[in-house]
Coordinates of C-alpha atoms in Angstrom, one line a residue:
M1 CA 20.9 23.9 -6.1
V2 CA 17.2 24.2 -6.1
K3 CA 16.6 27.5 -4.0
Q4 CA 12.8 27.3 -3.5
G5 CA 12.7 30.5 -2.4
R6 CA 14.8 29.7 0.9
R7 CA 18.1 29.5 1.8
Y8 CA 20.5 26.4 1.1
D9 CA 22.0 25.0 4.3
A10 CA 24.6 22.7 3.7
T11 CA 25.7 21.9 7.1
C12 CA 23.1 19.0 7.3
G13 CA 25.5 15.6 7.7
F14 CA 24.7 12.3 6.0
S15 CA 24.5 10.6 8.5
E16 CA 21.8 12.8 10.5
G17 CA 19.7 13.9 7.9
I18 CA 19.4 10.0 7.3
K19 CA 18.1 8.9 10.5
A20 CA 16.0 12.6 10.9
C21 CA 14.4 11.1 7.0
C22 CA 13.9 8.1 8.7
R23 CA 12.0 9.4 12.2
V24 CA 9.7 10.5 9.6
G25 CA 9.3 7.4 8.1
S26 CA 8.8 5.3 11.3
Y27 CA 5.2 8.4 12.2
P28 CA 2.9 7.0 10.1
R29 CA 0.8 8.9 7.5
I30 CA 3.3 11.8 8.3
R31 CA 3.0 14.3 4.6
I32 CA 6.0 16.5 4.6
A33 CA 6.0 19.5 2.5
R34 CA 6.9 17.3 -1.1
Y35 CA 9.9 19.4 -1.7
A36 CA 11.9 20.6 1.4
R37 CA 15.3 21.6 1.1
C38 CA 17.9 20.4 3.8
M39 CA 17.0 24.0 5.4
D40 CA 16.8 26.5 9.0
V41 CA 13.0 23.7 9.9
E42 CA 11.7 27.4 11.6
R43 CA 12.0 28.9 8.0
A44 CA 11.4 26.3 5.7
M45 CA 7.9 24.7 7.4
K46 CA 6.5 27.5 9.0
P47 CA 3.2 26.7 9.0
I48 CA 3.8 22.7 10.4
K49 CA 7.5 23.9 12.1
R50 CA 6.2 22.8 16.1
V51 CA 5.2 19.2 14.5
I52 CA 8.8 19.1 12.9
A53 CA 10.8 20.5 15.3
S54 CA 9.2 18.4 17.9
V55 CA 9.0 15.2 15.5
L56 CA 12.6 16.0 14.3
G57 CA 14.2 18.7 14.8
I58 CA 16.6 19.5 12.8
C59 CA 17.0 19.6 8.9
F60 CA 16.2 18.1 5.8
A61 CA 17.4 16.9 1.8
L62 CA 16.4 18.0 -1.6
S63 CA 13.0 16.2 -1.6
V64 CA 11.0 13.8 1.2
D65 CA 8.2 12.1 -1.1
A66 CA 6.3 9.0 1.0
Q67 CA 9.4 6.9 1.4
W68 CA 11.6 8.5 -0.4
V69 CA 14.5 11.5 -0.1
V70 CA 16.7 12.1 -2.6
F71 CA 20.4 14.5 -1.5
N72 CA 21.8 16.6 -4.1
L73 CA 25.3 16.3 -4.6
H74 CA 26.0 19.0 -6.1
P75 CA 29.4 20.9 -4.9
A76 CA 29.9 25.0 -4.4
G77 CA 31.1 26.5 -7.8
A78 CA 30.4 23.5 -9.7
T79 CA 28.7 24.0 -13.4
Y80 CA 27.8 20.1 -13.7
S81 CA 28.0 17.1 -11.6
R82 CA 27.4 13.6 -12.0
A83 CA 27.2 10.5 -9.5
Y84 CA 27.9 6.7 -11.7
G85 CA 28.8 5.0 -8.3
V86 CA 27.8 4.5 -4.8
H87 CA 28.8 1.7 -1.6
G88 CA 28.1 2.3 1.8
S89 CA 28.3 6.2 2.7
Q90 CA 30.9 6.7 -0.4
Q91 CA 29.1 7.8 -4.2
V92 CA 31.5 8.8 -6.6
G93 CA 31.1 10.3 -9.8
E94 CA 32.4 13.6 -11.6
S95 CA 31.9 17.5 -11.9
N96 CA 33.2 20.7 -13.1
I97 CA 34.8 23.1 -10.9
G98 CA 36.2 25.8 -13.1
G99 CA 35.5 24.4 -16.4
V100 CA 38.2 21.3 -15.5
T101 CA 36.4 17.4 -15.0
R102 CA 37.0 16.6 -11.5
A103 CA 37.3 13.4 -9.7
S104 CA 34.6 13.5 -7.2
L105 CA 33.8 11.4 -3.9
W106 CA 31.3 12.5 -1.1
N107 CA 30.1 10.8 1.9
G108 CA 26.3 11.8 1.5
T109 CA 25.9 15.8 1.3
A110 CA 27.6 18.8 -1.4
T111 CA 30.1 19.8 1.2
S112 CA 31.8 16.4 2.0
W113 CA 33.4 16.5 -1.3
V114 CA 36.1 15.2 -2.0
D115 CA 38.3 16.6 -5.3
L116 CA 40.0 13.1 -5.9
G117 CA 41.7 14.4 -9.3
P118 CA 45.9 14.8 -9.1
A119 CA 47.8 17.9 -8.8
G120 CA 48.5 18.8 -12.3
S121 CA 46.3 16.8 -14.1
S122 CA 43.6 18.0 -16.6
R123 CA 41.1 15.7 -16.2
S124 CA 40.0 13.0 -14.1
W125 CA 36.5 10.4 -13.5
A126 CA 35.2 8.3 -11.0
Y127 CA 33.0 5.2 -11.9
G128 CA 32.6 2.9 -9.3
V129 CA 33.4 2.7 -5.5
N130 CA 34.0 0.1 -3.6
G131 CA 35.1 -0.8 0.6
G132 CA 37.0 2.0 0.4
K133 CA 38.9 2.4 -3.1
Q134 CA 37.3 4.5 -5.1
V135 CA 38.0 3.5 -9.4
G136 CA 37.9 5.8 -12.4
N137 CA 40.0 7.5 -15.0
V138 CA 43.0 10.6 -14.7
D139 CA 44.1 11.8 -17.9
Y140 CA 43.0 8.9 -19.5
H141 CA 44.7 6.2 -18.0
A142 CA 43.1 3.7 -15.9
C143 CA 43.2 4.2 -10.9
F144 CA 42.0 3.9 -7.9
W145 CA 42.4 6.0 -4.9
T146 CA 41.5 5.1 -1.3
G147 CA 39.6 8.5 -0.3
T148 CA 41.6 11.1 -1.3
A149 CA 43.8 12.7 -4.6
G150 CA 47.3 11.6 -3.4
S151 CA 46.4 8.1 -2.6
I152 CA 46.0 7.3 -6.1
V153 CA 47.1 3.8 -7.8
S154 CA 47.7 3.5 -11.5
L155 CA 46.3 1.1 -13.9
N156 CA 48.2 1.8 -16.9
T157 CA 50.9 -0.1 -18.5
G158 CA 53.0 0.8 -20.5
A159 CA 51.7 -1.1 -23.4
M160 CA 48.3 1.0 -23.3
T161 CA 47.7 3.9 -25.1
L162 CA 44.6 4.5 -23.3
S163 CA 42.6 2.8 -20.0
F164 CA 39.4 3.2 -17.4
A165 CA 37.9 1.7 -14.7
Y166 CA 34.7 1.2 -14.5
G167 CA 34.1 -1.2 -11.1
A168 CA 35.1 -2.5 -8.5
S169 CA 34.6 -4.9 -6.1
G170 CA 37.3 -7.2 -3.2
S171 CA 40.7 -7.0 -5.0
Q172 CA 39.0 -6.9 -8.3
Q173 CA 38.6 -3.5 -10.5
V174 CA 37.5 -3.8 -13.7
G175 CA 37.3 -1.5 -17.5
E176 CA 39.2 -1.3 -21.0
A177 CA 42.6 -1.0 -21.7
Y178 CA 43.5 0.4 -25.7
V179 CA 46.2 -2.4 -26.9
G180 CA 47.8 -2.1 -30.2
G181 CA 44.8 -0.4 -31.6
S182 CA 42.1 -3.0 -30.0
R183 CA 39.8 -2.1 -27.4
R184 CA 40.5 -5.0 -24.5
A185 CA 38.2 -6.3 -22.0
S186 CA 40.7 -5.4 -18.8
L187 CA 40.6 -7.0 -15.1
W188 CA 42.6 -5.4 -12.4
S189 CA 43.6 -7.1 -8.6
G190 CA 45.4 -3.7 -7.6
T191 CA 48.1 -3.1 -9.9
A192 CA 49.3 -2.1 -13.1
D193 CA 50.9 -6.1 -14.1
S194 CA 48.1 -7.7 -12.5
W195 CA 46.0 -6.9 -15.3
V196 CA 44.2 -10.3 -17.5
D197 CA 42.7 -9.3 -20.7
L198 CA 39.5 -10.7 -21.1
T199 CA 38.9 -10.5 -24.5
P200 CA 37.1 -13.2 -25.6
A201 CA 38.3 -15.4 -29.2
G202 CA 37.3 -14.0 -32.6
S203 CA 36.6 -10.3 -30.9
N204 CA 39.0 -7.0 -31.0
N205 CA 36.8 -4.8 -29.4
S206 CA 35.4 -5.5 -25.8
T207 CA 35.0 -3.7 -22.1
V208 CA 33.9 -4.8 -18.9
R209 CA 32.0 -2.2 -16.7
G210 CA 30.6 -3.7 -13.7
V211 CA 32.0 -6.3 -11.1
S212 CA 30.6 -8.4 -8.0
G213 CA 31.3 -11.2 -6.1
G214 CA 34.0 -13.0 -8.9
Q215 CA 32.1 -12.2 -11.7
Q216 CA 32.7 -9.3 -14.8
V217 CA 30.0 -8.0 -16.6
G218 CA 30.3 -5.6 -20.4
W219 CA 30.4 -6.6 -24.0
A220 CA 32.1 -8.0 -26.7
D221 CA 31.8 -6.9 -30.7
V222 CA 31.6 -10.5 -32.3
G223 CA 30.8 -11.3 -35.5
G224 CA 30.3 -7.3 -36.1
V225 CA 27.5 -7.6 -33.0
F226 CA 27.8 -6.2 -29.8
R227 CA 26.4 -8.8 -27.8
A228 CA 25.9 -8.3 -23.4
S229 CA 29.0 -10.9 -21.9
L230 CA 29.3 -12.3 -18.5
W231 CA 33.3 -13.7 -17.0
T232 CA 34.8 -15.7 -14.2
G233 CA 38.0 -13.6 -14.1
T234 CA 39.8 -15.7 -17.5
A235 CA 38.9 -15.1 -21.1
N236 CA 38.0 -18.8 -21.7
S237 CA 35.2 -17.9 -18.6
W238 CA 33.5 -16.2 -20.7
V239 CA 29.4 -15.9 -21.1
D240 CA 27.6 -14.0 -24.0
L241 CA 24.3 -12.9 -22.7
H242 CA 23.0 -11.9 -26.2
P243 CA 18.8 -12.4 -26.5
A244 CA 18.1 -14.9 -29.5
G245 CA 16.1 -12.4 -32.3
A246 CA 18.5 -8.7 -29.9
I247 CA 20.4 -6.5 -32.7
H248 CA 22.6 -5.2 -29.7
S249 CA 23.3 -6.0 -26.5
E250 CA 25.0 -4.9 -23.8
A251 CA 25.8 -5.9 -19.5
V252 CA 26.5 -2.9 -17.7
A253 CA 26.6 -4.0 -13.6
V254 CA 26.1 -7.2 -11.6
G255 CA 25.6 -7.9 -8.2
D256 CA 23.8 -10.9 -6.4
G257 CA 23.6 -12.9 -9.2
Q258 CA 21.8 -10.8 -11.5
Q259 CA 23.0 -8.8 -14.4
V260 CA 21.7 -5.6 -16.1
G261 CA 22.1 -3.9 -19.2
S262 CA 19.9 -3.1 -22.5
V263 CA 19.0 -5.1 -25.1
L264 CA 18.3 -3.7 -28.5
V265 CA 15.0 -5.1 -29.8
G266 CA 12.9 -3.4 -32.4
G267 CA 13.1 0.6 -32.2
G268 CA 14.8 1.3 -29.5
D269 CA 16.9 -0.9 -26.4
H270 CA 14.9 -2.1 -23.5
A271 CA 16.1 -2.2 -19.5
S272 CA 17.4 -6.1 -19.5
L273 CA 18.2 -8.3 -16.4
W274 CA 19.6 -11.4 -16.9
T275 CA 20.6 -13.7 -13.8
G276 CA 24.1 -16.1 -15.5
T277 CA 22.1 -17.2 -19.0
A278 CA 21.0 -15.6 -22.9
A279 CA 18.0 -17.3 -22.1
S280 CA 17.5 -15.9 -19.2
W281 CA 17.0 -12.6 -20.2
V282 CA 14.2 -10.2 -18.8
D283 CA 12.8 -7.3 -20.9
L284 CA 12.2 -4.6 -18.2
A285 CA 11.5 -2.2 -20.6
P286 CA 8.1 0.1 -19.0
N287 CA 5.0 0.6 -20.6
G288 CA 5.0 3.1 -22.4
A289 CA 8.4 3.7 -22.8
S290 CA 9.8 4.6 -26.0
S291 CA 13.8 3.4 -24.4
S292 CA 15.1 2.0 -21.8
K293 CA 18.7 1.0 -19.5
A294 CA 19.4 -0.9 -16.9
L295 CA 22.2 0.7 -15.1
G296 CA 22.9 -0.5 -11.7
V297 CA 21.5 -3.8 -9.6
S298 CA 22.0 -4.7 -5.9
G299 CA 20.0 -6.9 -3.8
G300 CA 17.5 -8.0 -6.2
W301 CA 17.1 -4.2 -7.0
Q302 CA 17.6 -2.6 -10.7
V303 CA 17.7 1.2 -11.1
G304 CA 18.8 2.7 -15.3
K305 CA 16.3 5.2 -16.8
S306 CA 13.5 5.1 -18.7
T307 CA 12.2 7.8 -21.6
V308 CA 8.0 8.1 -21.2
G309 CA 6.2 10.6 -22.9
G310 CA 9.5 12.2 -24.0
V311 CA 11.2 12.7 -20.6
V312 CA 13.5 10.5 -19.3
C313 CA 13.0 9.4 -16.3
A314 CA 15.1 7.6 -13.4
S315 CA 13.9 4.4 -13.0
L316 CA 14.3 1.1 -10.4
W317 CA 12.0 -2.2 -10.8
T318 CA 12.7 -4.9 -8.6
G319 CA 13.1 -7.9 -11.5
T320 CA 10.2 -7.0 -13.8
A321 CA 8.3 -5.1 -16.4
S322 CA 4.9 -4.1 -13.9
S323 CA 7.3 -3.4 -11.0
W324 CA 8.7 -0.2 -12.0
V325 CA 8.9 3.0 -9.7
N326 CA 9.1 5.9 -11.7
L327 CA 12.3 7.8 -9.8
H328 CA 11.4 10.8 -11.4
A329 CA 8.4 11.5 -9.7
V330 CA 9.9 12.1 -6.4
L331 CA 12.0 15.3 -7.9
P332 CA 10.9 19.0 -7.8
S333 CA 9.2 20.1 -10.8
N334 CA 12.4 22.1 -11.6
Y335 CA 13.8 19.1 -13.0
S336 CA 13.2 17.8 -16.2
S337 CA 15.0 14.7 -16.7
S338 CA 16.7 12.3 -14.4
E339 CA 18.9 9.1 -14.5
A340 CA 20.3 6.4 -11.7
L341 CA 22.7 5.4 -12.2
A342 CA 23.9 3.2 -9.1
I343 CA 22.5 1.3 -6.8
W344 CA 23.9 0.1 -2.9
R345 CA 21.9 -2.7 -1.2
D346 CA 22.4 -4.0 2.5
A347 CA 21.0 -4.4 6.1
S348 CA 21.7 -0.2 6.7
G349 CA 19.5 1.3 3.9
T350 CA 19.1 2.0 0.2
H351 CA 21.1 4.1 -2.2
V352 CA 20.4 5.1 -5.4
V353 CA 22.8 7.7 -7.2
G354 CA 22.5 9.6 -11.0
S355 CA 22.0 12.9 -11.6
G356 CA 19.2 15.5 -12.9
S357 CA 18.6 18.3 -15.1
N358 CA 17.8 21.8 -13.2
S359 CA 16.0 23.8 -15.2
T360 CA 16.9 26.7 -13.1
T361 CA 20.2 26.6 -12.8
G362 CA 20.6 24.8 -16.8
Q363 CA 22.8 22.5 -14.9
T364 CA 23.1 18.7 -14.5
E365 CA 23.4 17.7 -10.9
A366 CA 24.2 15.1 -8.9
L367 CA 21.7 12.8 -7.6
M368 CA 21.5 10.8 -4.5
W369 CA 17.8 8.7 -3.4
T370 CA 18.0 7.0 -0.1
W371 CA 14.9 5.2 0.4
L372 CA 13.7 5.8 3.8
G373 CA 11.3 1.9 4.1
T374 CA 11.6 0.3 7.1
D375 CA 11.6 -3.6 7.6
D376 CA 9.1 -2.8 10.1
F377 CA 5.5 -4.5 10.2
D378 CA 3.2 -6.3 12.2
L379 CA 1.7 -9.9 12.3
S380 CA -1.9 -10.7 13.9
L381 CA -4.2 -13.2 13.6
N382 CA -8.3 -13.4 13.8
K383 CA -7.8 -16.1 16.7
S384 CA -5.4 -16.5 19.4
S385 CA -6.7 -20.5 19.3
T386 CA -8.5 -23.0 16.9
A387 CA -10.3 -26.6 17.4
G388 CA -9.7 -29.4 14.4
Q389 CA -9.3 -28.3 10.8
N390 CA -10.4 -24.5 11.5
S391 CA -8.3 -22.6 9.1
V392 CA -7.1 -19.4 10.8
L393 CA -6.4 -15.8 8.8
G394 CA -2.9 -14.0 9.7
T395 CA -2.1 -10.7 8.7
I396 CA 1.2 -8.4 7.8
T397 CA 0.2 -5.1 8.3
M398 CA 2.8 -2.4 6.7
P399 CA 3.4 1.0 8.3
G400 CA 3.9 2.4 5.2
A401 CA 2.9 1.5 1.5
N402 CA 5.8 0.5 -0.8
P403 CA 6.7 1.4 -4.5
T404 CA 7.2 -2.3 -4.7
D405 CA 6.1 -5.5 -3.7
T406 CA 6.8 -6.4 -0.3
V407 CA 7.9 -10.1 0.4
Y408 CA 8.1 -11.8 3.8
T409 CA 9.7 -15.2 4.7
T410 CA 6.2 -17.3 6.9
Y411 CA 7.0 -20.2 9.3
D412 CA 5.6 -22.1 12.2
N413 CA 7.1 -24.3 15.3
S414 CA 5.3 -27.1 14.4
S415 CA 3.9 -29.5 12.2
L416 CA 0.9 -29.7 13.0
V417 CA 0.1 -25.8 11.5
T418 CA 1.2 -25.2 8.0
T419 CA 1.9 -21.5 6.4
P420 CA 2.5 -20.6 2.9
P421 CA 6.5 -20.0 2.6
S422 CA 5.9 -16.2 1.8
V423 CA 4.1 -13.6 1.6
T424 CA 4.0 -10.8 -0.8
V425 CA 2.6 -6.9 0.1
R426 CA 1.9 -5.9 -3.3
A427 CA 2.9 -2.2 -4.5
G428 CA 1.3 0.6 -2.7
A429 CA -0.5 -2.0 -0.4
L430 CA -0.4 -1.8 2.8
S431 CA -1.8 -4.6 4.2
R432 CA -1.8 -8.8 3.0
S433 CA -4.0 -11.9 5.0
F434 CA -2.3 -15.2 4.5
L435 CA -4.6 -18.3 5.1
I436 CA -2.8 -20.8 8.4
S437 CA -4.1 -24.4 7.4
V438 CA -4.2 -26.6 10.7
T439 CA -4.2 -30.4 11.4
A440 CA -7.2 -32.1 13.7
I441 CA -5.7 -33.4 17.5
T442 CA -6.4 -35.2 20.5
G443 CA -5.4 -32.9 23.4
T444 CA -4.1 -28.8 23.5
V445 CA -1.0 -27.6 21.8
T446 CA 0.3 -24.1 21.8
T447 CA 2.6 -23.5 18.7
T448 CA 3.8 -20.3 16.8
I449 CA 3.7 -18.6 13.7
Y450 CA 6.3 -16.7 12.1
A451 CA 6.9 -13.9 9.9
K452 CA 9.7 -12.4 9.1
R453 CA 11.7 -9.4 6.6
G454 CA 15.2 -8.6 7.3
A455 CA 15.7 -8.5 10.9
V456 CA 12.6 -8.1 11.6
T457 CA 10.8 -11.1 12.8
R458 CA 7.6 -10.8 14.6
S459 CA 5.6 -13.8 16.2
R460 CA 2.1 -14.6 17.5
I461 CA 1.0 -17.9 19.5
L462 CA -1.6 -19.8 18.0
T463 CA -3.3 -22.8 20.8
L464 CA -4.6 -25.8 19.0
T465 CA -6.9 -27.6 20.9
P466 CA -8.9 -30.7 20.3
L467 CA -12.3 -31.3 18.5
I468 CA -15.3 -31.4 21.4
P469 CA -19.1 -31.5 20.7
T470 CA -20.1 -28.7 21.6
A471 CA -24.0 -27.4 21.2
M472 CA -26.8 -30.8 20.7
S473 CA -30.5 -29.8 19.7
F474 CA -33.7 -32.2 18.6
T475 CA -36.3 -31.6 16.4
P476 CA -38.9 -32.6 17.2
N477 CA -38.7 -31.6 20.6
P478 CA -41.5 -32.1 22.4
V479 CA -41.9 -35.4 20.3
T480 CA -44.7 -38.3 20.2
G481 CA -43.7 -41.9 21.4
G482 CA -43.3 -43.7 18.7
Q483 CA -42.0 -41.6 16.6
A484 CA -38.2 -40.8 15.3
V485 CA -36.7 -37.5 16.2
S486 CA -33.5 -35.8 15.1
C487 CA -30.9 -35.2 16.8
R488 CA -28.0 -32.6 16.4
F489 CA -25.0 -31.6 17.1
V490 CA -22.2 -28.9 17.0
I491 CA -18.6 -30.1 17.5
N492 CA -16.1 -26.8 17.6
G493 CA -14.1 -26.6 14.1
V494 CA -13.9 -29.5 11.1
A495 CA -13.0 -32.6 11.0
G496 CA -10.1 -34.3 9.4
P497 CA -10.0 -36.4 6.5
A498 CA -10.9 -39.7 8.2
G499 CA -13.5 -37.7 10.4
L500 CA -14.7 -37.5 13.4
V501 CA -16.4 -40.7 15.5
V502 CA -18.2 -40.0 18.6
S503 CA -19.8 -42.3 20.2
T504 CA -23.2 -41.7 21.8
T505 CA -25.5 -42.6 24.5
D506 CA -29.3 -41.8 26.4
N507 CA -30.3 -42.3 29.6
S508 CA -34.3 -44.1 28.6
I509 CA -35.4 -47.3 28.1
Y510 CA -38.1 -45.1 25.8
A511 CA -35.5 -44.2 23.9
T512 CA -33.3 -46.1 21.3
T513 CA -29.2 -44.2 20.1
P514 CA -26.8 -45.2 17.4
A515 CA -23.4 -46.4 20.0
T516 CA -21.6 -43.9 17.5
V517 CA -22.1 -41.4 14.6
T518 CA -19.3 -39.8 12.6
V519 CA -18.8 -36.5 11.9
P520 CA -17.6 -36.6 7.7
A521 CA -14.8 -35.1 7.0
G522 CA -14.2 -30.8 6.3
A523 CA -18.0 -31.0 8.3
T524 CA -18.6 -29.2 11.8
G525 CA -21.3 -31.8 13.2
V526 CA -24.0 -34.6 12.4
T527 CA -27.1 -35.2 12.8
F528 CA -28.4 -38.8 13.0
P529 CA -32.4 -40.1 14.5
I530 CA -33.6 -41.4 17.8
T531 CA -36.2 -44.0 17.6
T532 CA -38.7 -43.9 20.4
L533 CA -41.2 -46.0 21.9
P534 CA -45.1 -45.1 23.1
V535 CA -45.0 -44.1 26.5
T536 CA -48.6 -43.5 28.7
S537 CA -47.0 -40.6 30.2
I538 CA -43.9 -38.0 29.7
K539 CA -40.8 -39.1 29.6
Y540 CA -37.6 -37.1 29.3
V541 CA -34.6 -38.5 27.9
T542 CA -31.0 -37.3 28.1
V543 CA -28.3 -37.8 25.2
T544 CA -24.6 -37.5 25.6
A545 CA -22.3 -37.2 22.5
R546 CA -18.8 -37.6 24.0
V547 CA -15.1 -37.7 22.5
S548 CA -11.9 -38.6 24.8
A549 CA -11.3 -34.7 25.3
G550 CA -14.9 -33.4 26.5
E551 CA -18.7 -34.5 25.9
K552 CA -21.8 -32.5 25.2
T553 CA -25.4 -33.9 26.7
G554 CA -28.7 -32.2 25.6
T555 CA -32.3 -33.4 26.9
F556 CA -35.3 -34.1 24.5
R557 CA -39.3 -34.9 25.5
I558 CA -41.2 -37.5 24.9
N559 CA -45.4 -37.1 24.6
P560 CA -48.0 -40.0 24.9

């Protein structure tokens, strides 16, 4: 553990720590010391203790940086630890204690560590977790647990010399088994006897590394080439994900219809994303990385590791290479490298697990990054009412900048306005404006504009009013009788595609006004001539421009 010259207080519970850090995120731009540990606030943050105590009143984790907090899961007495899987509030992995590698289960803190290694076992690992089940291996036999060492269920059959379970989803467990000297991609459903061999025809070397929603992913050696693979429960369902031109490929995790792994092209591994076919391959390798791998996926986010500038960095993507986020940058400077091995996203939050190399202690330590980002946001309109086809500008404003693009759904409750289907606030930005198009109407209507992200919906009322003349002017004024005068009137919006027909009248025999004039489509007014007659004395002429919703009058003078 990183001492930071302070006492480490391991009493801060996972749920309390998360709630505390979320409260930090809810106060815009409050910056907490970047490398604060989960320790006594009074001692750790003395210069700002009054602010911290009033806002939180409780402890912090390994580090807080912008909207990420990192929890150190390294158990007391361990010389090595790594977290391989996460689901909900549970994390799994391995820890070396007393020279023995032990399958490990955590609930968000180092002190919550549970040793899943059964009594008498010489080595054990936990690689995946889902729905309260942990899967892994004890003395090279695939197994799963339900929270305690005594709950172990073996998935190894007598025909298997070795077996490993790497992932779980619902009632399914996946991994590999060595049968008759062949490495076989494997699927179980809770018992050793439920074993299904997923190895495709023509392969004697295959494995499954991930499972979700009835899909299994891994790779198979076909024709001497390791090929990223996708199955749906049977060997015959095998789908070859190997991209054209690749030297080697592997898929290691699946979630929400996305598959991730790596593809060897050129001189290095490239983090990779698929959506069910080889042709869907997306190269996630960040610019400047000598190698990269995607190792986990959930809710449209992908995690893994990238070697940049000679440093192995825990990495996050949201579907493109340009979306890369360096999670290693969140860690204190005494962590020389890091990797993200799994991710879990749901309505309760986003958690990423993996490990970091602590150069101070010389140990590899299990870590968990938790995203403090919130779905909270504000929606505003640049006007509360508009007429005709005047456009309205909507703006989404976030409480803090996200490291990745953030997408909001926008919609309305009226066919009289049009909003874009979605609005994206770019990574690092705090706001984004969008255009709302309005249709010209003949009567006043109230509509509602909505924006939504996750469980949060914001709405604003927009009143649509009909077009009416609002201003009228005459040039010249006064005018000499017998000459023409130019009349211009302005409406309160933009005329629709058919224009706006306006009736015009005057109250004098000395002027001739056209019966109607048309405001052209897209225009906000119109200018038209009025003829006059010679007069022997000053005359005043009142002109009225009228539509069904309203009218405007103006007066000019005729001189002799």
